[in-house]
mmCIF file of C-alpha atoms in Angstrom:
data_model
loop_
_atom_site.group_PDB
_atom_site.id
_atom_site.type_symbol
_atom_site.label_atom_id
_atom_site.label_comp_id
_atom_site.label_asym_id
_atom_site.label_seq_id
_atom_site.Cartn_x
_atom_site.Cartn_y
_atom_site.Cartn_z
ATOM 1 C CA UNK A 1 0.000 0.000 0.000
ATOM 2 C CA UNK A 2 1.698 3.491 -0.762
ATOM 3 C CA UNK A 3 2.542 5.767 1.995
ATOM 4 C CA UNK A 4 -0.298 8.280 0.780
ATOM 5 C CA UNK A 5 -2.847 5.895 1.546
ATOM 6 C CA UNK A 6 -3.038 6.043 5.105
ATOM 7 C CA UNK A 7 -3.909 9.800 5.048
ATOM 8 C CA UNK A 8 -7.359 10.378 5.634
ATOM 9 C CA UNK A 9 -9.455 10.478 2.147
ATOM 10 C CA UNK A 10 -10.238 13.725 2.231
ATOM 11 C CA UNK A 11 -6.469 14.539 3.040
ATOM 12 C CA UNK A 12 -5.529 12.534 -0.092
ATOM 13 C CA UNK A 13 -8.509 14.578 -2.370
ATOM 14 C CA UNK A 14 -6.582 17.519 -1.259
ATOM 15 C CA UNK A 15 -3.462 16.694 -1.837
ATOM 16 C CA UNK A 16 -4.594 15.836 -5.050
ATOM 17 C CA UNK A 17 -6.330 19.162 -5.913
ATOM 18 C CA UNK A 18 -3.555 21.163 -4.996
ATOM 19 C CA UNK A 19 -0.769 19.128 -6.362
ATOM 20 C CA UNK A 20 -2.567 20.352 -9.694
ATOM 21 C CA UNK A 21 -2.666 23.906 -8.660
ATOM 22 C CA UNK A 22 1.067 24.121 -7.176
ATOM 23 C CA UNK A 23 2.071 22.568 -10.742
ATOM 24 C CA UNK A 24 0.539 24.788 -12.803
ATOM 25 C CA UNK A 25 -1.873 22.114 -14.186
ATOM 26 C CA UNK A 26 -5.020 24.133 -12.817
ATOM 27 C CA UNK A 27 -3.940 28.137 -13.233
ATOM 28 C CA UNK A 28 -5.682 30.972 -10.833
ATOM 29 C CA UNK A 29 -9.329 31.781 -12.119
ATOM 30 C CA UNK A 30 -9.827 28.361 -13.324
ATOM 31 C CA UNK A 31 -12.814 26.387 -11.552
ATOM 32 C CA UNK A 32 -11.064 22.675 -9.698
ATOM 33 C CA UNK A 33 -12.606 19.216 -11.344
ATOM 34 C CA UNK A 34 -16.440 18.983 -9.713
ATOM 35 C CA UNK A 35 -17.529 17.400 -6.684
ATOM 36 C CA UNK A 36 -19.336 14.442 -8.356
ATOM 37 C CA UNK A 37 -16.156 13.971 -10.834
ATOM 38 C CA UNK A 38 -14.143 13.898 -7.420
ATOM 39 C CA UNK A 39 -16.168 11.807 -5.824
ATOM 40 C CA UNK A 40 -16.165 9.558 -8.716
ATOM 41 C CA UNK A 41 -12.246 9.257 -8.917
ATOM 42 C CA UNK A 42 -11.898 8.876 -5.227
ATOM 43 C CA UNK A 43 -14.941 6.631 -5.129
ATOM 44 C CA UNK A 44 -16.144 8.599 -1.712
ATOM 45 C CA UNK A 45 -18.802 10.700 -0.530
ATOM 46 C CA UNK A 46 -19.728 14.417 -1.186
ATOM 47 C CA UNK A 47 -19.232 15.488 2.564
ATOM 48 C CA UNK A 48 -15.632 14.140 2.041
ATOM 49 C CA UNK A 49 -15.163 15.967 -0.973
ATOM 50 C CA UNK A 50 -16.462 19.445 0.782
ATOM 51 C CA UNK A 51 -14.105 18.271 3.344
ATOM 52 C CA UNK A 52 -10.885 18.268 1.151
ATOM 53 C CA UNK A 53 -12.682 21.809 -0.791
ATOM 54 C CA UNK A 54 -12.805 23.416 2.795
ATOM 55 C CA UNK A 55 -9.257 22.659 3.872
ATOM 56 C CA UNK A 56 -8.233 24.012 0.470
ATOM 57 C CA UNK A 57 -10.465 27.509 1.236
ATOM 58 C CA UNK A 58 -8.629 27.620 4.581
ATOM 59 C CA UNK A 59 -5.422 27.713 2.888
ATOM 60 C CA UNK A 60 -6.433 30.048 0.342
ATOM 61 C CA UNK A 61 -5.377 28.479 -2.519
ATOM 62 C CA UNK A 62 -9.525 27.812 -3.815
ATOM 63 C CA UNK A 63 -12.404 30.275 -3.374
ATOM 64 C CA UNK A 64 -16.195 28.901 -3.620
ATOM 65 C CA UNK A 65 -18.193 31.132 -6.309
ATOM 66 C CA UNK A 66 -22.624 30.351 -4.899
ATOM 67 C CA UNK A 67 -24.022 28.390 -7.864
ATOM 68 C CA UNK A 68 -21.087 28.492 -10.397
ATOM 69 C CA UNK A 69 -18.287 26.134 -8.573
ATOM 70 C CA UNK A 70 -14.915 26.428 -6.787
ATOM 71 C CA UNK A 71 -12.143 28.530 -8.567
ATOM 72 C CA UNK A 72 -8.456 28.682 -7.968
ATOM 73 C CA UNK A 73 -7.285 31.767 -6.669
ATOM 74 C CA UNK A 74 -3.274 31.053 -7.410
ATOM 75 C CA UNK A 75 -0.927 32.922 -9.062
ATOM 76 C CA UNK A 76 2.675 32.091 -9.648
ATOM 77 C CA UNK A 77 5.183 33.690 -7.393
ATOM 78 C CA UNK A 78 6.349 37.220 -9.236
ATOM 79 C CA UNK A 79 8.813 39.720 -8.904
ATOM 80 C CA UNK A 80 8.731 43.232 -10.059
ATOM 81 C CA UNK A 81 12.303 44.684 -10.655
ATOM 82 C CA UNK A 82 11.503 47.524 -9.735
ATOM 83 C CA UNK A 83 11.069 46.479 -6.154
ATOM 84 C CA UNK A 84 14.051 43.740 -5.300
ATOM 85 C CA UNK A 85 14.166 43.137 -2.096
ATOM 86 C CA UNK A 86 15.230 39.994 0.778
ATOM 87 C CA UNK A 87 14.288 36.632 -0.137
ATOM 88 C CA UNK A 88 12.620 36.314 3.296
ATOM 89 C CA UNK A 89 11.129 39.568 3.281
ATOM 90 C CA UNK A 90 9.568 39.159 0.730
ATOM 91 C CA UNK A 91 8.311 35.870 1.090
ATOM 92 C CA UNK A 92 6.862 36.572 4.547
ATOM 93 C CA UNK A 93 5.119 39.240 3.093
ATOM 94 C CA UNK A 94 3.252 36.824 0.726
ATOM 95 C CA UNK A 95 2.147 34.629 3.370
ATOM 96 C CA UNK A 96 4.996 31.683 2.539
ATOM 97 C CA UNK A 97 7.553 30.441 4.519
ATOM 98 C CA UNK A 98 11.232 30.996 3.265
ATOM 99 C CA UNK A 99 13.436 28.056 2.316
ATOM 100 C CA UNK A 100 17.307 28.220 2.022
ATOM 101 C CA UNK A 101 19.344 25.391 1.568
ATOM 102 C CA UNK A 102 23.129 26.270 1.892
ATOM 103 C CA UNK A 103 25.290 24.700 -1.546
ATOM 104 C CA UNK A 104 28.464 26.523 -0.576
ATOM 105 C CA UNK A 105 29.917 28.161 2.853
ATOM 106 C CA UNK A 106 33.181 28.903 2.474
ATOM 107 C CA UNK A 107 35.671 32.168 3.476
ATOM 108 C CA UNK A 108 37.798 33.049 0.343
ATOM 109 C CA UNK A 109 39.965 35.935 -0.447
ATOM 110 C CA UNK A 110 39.305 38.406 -3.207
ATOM 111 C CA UNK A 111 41.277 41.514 -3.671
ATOM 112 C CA UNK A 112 43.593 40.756 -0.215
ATOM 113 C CA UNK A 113 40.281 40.474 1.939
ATOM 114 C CA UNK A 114 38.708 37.623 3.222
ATOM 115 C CA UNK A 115 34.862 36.897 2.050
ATOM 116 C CA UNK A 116 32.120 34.981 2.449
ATOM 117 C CA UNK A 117 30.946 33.226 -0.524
ATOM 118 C CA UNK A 118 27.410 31.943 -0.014
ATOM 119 C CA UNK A 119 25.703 30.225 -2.663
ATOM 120 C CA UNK A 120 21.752 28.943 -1.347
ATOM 121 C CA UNK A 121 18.855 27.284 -3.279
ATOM 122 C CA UNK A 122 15.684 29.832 -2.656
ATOM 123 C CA UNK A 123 12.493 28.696 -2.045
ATOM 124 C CA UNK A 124 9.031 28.994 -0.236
ATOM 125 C CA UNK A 125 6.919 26.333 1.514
ATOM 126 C CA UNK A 126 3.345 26.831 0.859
ATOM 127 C CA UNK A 127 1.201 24.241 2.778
ATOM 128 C CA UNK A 128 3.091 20.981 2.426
ATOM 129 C CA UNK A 129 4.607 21.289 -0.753
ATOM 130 C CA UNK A 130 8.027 23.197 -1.419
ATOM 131 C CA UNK A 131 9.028 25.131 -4.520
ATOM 132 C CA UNK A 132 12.341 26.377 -5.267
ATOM 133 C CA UNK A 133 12.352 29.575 -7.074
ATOM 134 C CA UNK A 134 16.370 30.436 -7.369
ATOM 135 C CA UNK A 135 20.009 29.842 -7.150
ATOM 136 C CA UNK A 136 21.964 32.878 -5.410
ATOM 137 C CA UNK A 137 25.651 33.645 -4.547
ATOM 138 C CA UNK A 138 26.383 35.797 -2.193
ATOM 139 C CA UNK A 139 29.994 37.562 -1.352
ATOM 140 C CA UNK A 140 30.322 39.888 1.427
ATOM 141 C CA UNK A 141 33.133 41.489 3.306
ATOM 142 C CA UNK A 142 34.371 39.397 6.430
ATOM 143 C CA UNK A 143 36.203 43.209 7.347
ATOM 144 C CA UNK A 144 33.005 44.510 7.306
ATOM 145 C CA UNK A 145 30.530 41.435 8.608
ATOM 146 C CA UNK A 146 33.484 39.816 11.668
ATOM 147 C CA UNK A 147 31.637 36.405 12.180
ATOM 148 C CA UNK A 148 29.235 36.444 9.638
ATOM 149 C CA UNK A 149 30.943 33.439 8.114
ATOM 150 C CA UNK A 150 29.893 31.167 11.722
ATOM 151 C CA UNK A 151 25.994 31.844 10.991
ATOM 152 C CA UNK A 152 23.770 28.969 9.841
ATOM 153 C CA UNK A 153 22.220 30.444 6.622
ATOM 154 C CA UNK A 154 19.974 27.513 6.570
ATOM 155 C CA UNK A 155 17.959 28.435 9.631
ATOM 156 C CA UNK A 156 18.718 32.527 9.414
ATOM 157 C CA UNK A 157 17.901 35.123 6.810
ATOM 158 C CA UNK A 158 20.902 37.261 5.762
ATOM 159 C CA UNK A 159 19.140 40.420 5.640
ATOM 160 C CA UNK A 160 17.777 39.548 9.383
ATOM 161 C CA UNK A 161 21.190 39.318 10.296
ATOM 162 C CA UNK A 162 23.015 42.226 8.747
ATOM 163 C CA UNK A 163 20.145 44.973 10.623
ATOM 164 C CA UNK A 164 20.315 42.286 13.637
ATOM 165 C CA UNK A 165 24.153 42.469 14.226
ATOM 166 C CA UNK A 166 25.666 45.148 12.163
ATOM 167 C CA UNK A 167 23.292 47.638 12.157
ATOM 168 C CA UNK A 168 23.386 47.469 8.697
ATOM 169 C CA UNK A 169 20.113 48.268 6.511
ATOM 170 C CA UNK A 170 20.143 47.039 3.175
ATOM 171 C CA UNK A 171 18.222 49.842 1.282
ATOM 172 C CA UNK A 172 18.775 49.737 -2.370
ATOM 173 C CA UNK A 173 20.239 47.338 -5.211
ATOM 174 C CA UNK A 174 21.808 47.541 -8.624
ATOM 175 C CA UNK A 175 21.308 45.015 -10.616
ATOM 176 C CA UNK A 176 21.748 43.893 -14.635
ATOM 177 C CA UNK A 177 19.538 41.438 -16.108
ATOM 178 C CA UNK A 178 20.587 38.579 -18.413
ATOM 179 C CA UNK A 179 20.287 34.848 -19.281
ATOM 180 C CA UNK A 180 22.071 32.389 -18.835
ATOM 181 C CA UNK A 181 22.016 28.479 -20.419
ATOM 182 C CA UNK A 182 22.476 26.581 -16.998
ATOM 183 C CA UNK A 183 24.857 23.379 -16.955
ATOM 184 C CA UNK A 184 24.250 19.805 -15.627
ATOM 185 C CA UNK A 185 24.752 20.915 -12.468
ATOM 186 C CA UNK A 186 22.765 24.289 -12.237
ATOM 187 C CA UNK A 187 19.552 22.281 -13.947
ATOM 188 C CA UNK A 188 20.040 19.536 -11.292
ATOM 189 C CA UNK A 189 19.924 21.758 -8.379
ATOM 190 C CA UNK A 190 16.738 23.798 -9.507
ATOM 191 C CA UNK A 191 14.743 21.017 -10.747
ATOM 192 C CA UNK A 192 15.056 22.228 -14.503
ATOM 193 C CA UNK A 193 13.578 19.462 -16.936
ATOM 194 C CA UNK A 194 14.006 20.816 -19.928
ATOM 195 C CA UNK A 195 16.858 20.594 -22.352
ATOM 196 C CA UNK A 196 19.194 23.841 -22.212
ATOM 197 C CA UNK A 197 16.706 26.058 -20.824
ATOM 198 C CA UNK A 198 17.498 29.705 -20.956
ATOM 199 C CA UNK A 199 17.440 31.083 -17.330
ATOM 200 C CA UNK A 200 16.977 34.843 -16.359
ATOM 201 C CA UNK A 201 19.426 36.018 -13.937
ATOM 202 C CA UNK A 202 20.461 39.067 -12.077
ATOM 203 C CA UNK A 203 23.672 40.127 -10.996
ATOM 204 C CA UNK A 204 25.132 43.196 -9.397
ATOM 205 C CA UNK A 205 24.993 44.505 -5.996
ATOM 206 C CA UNK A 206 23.456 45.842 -2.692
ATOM 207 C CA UNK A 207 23.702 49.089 -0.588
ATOM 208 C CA UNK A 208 22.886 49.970 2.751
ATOM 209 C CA UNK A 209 21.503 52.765 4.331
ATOM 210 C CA UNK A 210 24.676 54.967 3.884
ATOM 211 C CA UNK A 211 24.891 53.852 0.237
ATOM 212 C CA UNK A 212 28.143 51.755 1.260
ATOM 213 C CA UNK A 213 28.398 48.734 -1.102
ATOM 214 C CA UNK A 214 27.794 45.800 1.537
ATOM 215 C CA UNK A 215 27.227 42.223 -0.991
ATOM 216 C CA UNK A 216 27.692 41.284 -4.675
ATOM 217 C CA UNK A 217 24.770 39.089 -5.851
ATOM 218 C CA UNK A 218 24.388 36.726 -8.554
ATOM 219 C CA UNK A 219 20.935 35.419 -8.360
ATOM 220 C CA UNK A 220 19.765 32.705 -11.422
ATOM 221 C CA UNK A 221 15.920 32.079 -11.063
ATOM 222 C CA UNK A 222 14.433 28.975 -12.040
ATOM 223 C CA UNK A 223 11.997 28.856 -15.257
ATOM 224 C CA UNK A 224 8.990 28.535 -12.836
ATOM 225 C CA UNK A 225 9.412 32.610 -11.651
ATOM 226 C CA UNK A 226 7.375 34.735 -13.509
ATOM 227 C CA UNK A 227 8.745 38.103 -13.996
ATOM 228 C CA UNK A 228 6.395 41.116 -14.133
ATOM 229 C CA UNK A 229 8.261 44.511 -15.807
ATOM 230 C CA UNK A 230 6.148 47.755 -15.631
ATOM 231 C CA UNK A 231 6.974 51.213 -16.715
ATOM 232 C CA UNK A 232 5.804 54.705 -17.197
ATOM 233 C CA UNK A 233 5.255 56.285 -20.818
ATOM 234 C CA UNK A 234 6.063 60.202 -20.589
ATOM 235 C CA UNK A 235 2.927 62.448 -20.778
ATOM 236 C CA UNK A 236 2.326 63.641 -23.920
ATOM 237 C CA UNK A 237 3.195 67.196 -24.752
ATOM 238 C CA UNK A 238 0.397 69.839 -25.480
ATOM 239 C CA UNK A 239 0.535 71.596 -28.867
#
């Protein structure tokens, strides 16, 4: 028997229902597969079905619409570029919970000073199901951070810790946007399926509150991130 049947049945019609939402198989606005069709796959009843609808309202990723059906109300993580901020920050602003997974922790020297060189997998928990969203690499002044290179970046937010023990703000990034055609290993690591995908990435750095250059980012996002890039037309002149 697999592991997923012991969960409850409505657990399992859940799991089910948002498996197709987290993977893009059922997009925001579109209505979930009806109660009797759910009923009918899971062979179970319609107050089980509600069941697995209700826990799915309660996490917000469904909405109920009187007389029409349930909808998805899911849209793909997004970042404006305009507004580039923490990982965590942001993600806790969103209502996920921030995932880092340290690839590389080491203290190297560049230009006669020792660094850190971080290099985390980016990601947010929604529910029970992960995502991972980015790859980013991280150097940043051991002169300036003393100790920054004994932290557990796995169980601590960077940004937390620069305002937490250094007083130090980040305020303000510059950044230049490219692609990149990731190798074996780079696909591996994000989850990438397809063959020689080409990745956005963003590279540059960050300043603190004293406009003091304080990390140089690399940051390549998995195909999965949709990017949303606004701007503002001039105002036409009058005659």
């Amino acid at each position: 028997m697999a592991a997923q049947d012991y969960l409850p049945l409505y657990a399992q019609i859940g799991r089910h229902v948002r498996s197709l939402i987290l993977n893009g198989e059922l997009l925001d606005g579109e209505a979930i597969p009806s109660e009797p069709s759910l009923m009918e796959t899971f062979q179970t009843t319609r107050g089980t079905v509600r069941q697995a609808i209700g826990e799915l309202v309660t996490e917000g990723l469904v909405r109920r619409v009187q007389g029409k059906g349930t909808f998805v109300q899911f849209r793909p993580m997004t970042h404006s570029i305009w507004n580039f901020g923490g990982f965590s920050d942001t993600m806790r602003g969103r209502g996920g919970i921030p995932i880092s997974r340290v690839v590389e922790h080491e203290v190297i020297e560049a230009g006669g000073t020792p660094q850190l060189r971080l290099v985390r997998l980016r990601g947010v928990r929604i529910a029970e199901t992960e995502s991972i969203f980015s790859l980013d690499t991280s150097h940043l002044s051991l002169e300036l951070f003393p100790g920054l290179d004994t932290v557990d970046f796995e169980n601590a937010s960077l940004y937390d810790t620069l305002r937490a023990h250094y007083g130090v703000h980040p305020s303000r990034t510059e950044l230049t946007l490219s692609t990149v055609i990731p190798d074996a290993a780079m696909s591996a690591v994000l989850g990438e399926t397809r063959a020689d995908p080409a990745l956005v990435t963003l590279h540059g750095a960050a300043f603190d509150q004293h406009d003091r250059e304080i990390e140089q980012i690399e940051i390549v996002y998995s195909s999965t991130v949709q990017f949303n890039i606004s701007t503002t037309l001039p105002a036409a002149r009058q005659a």
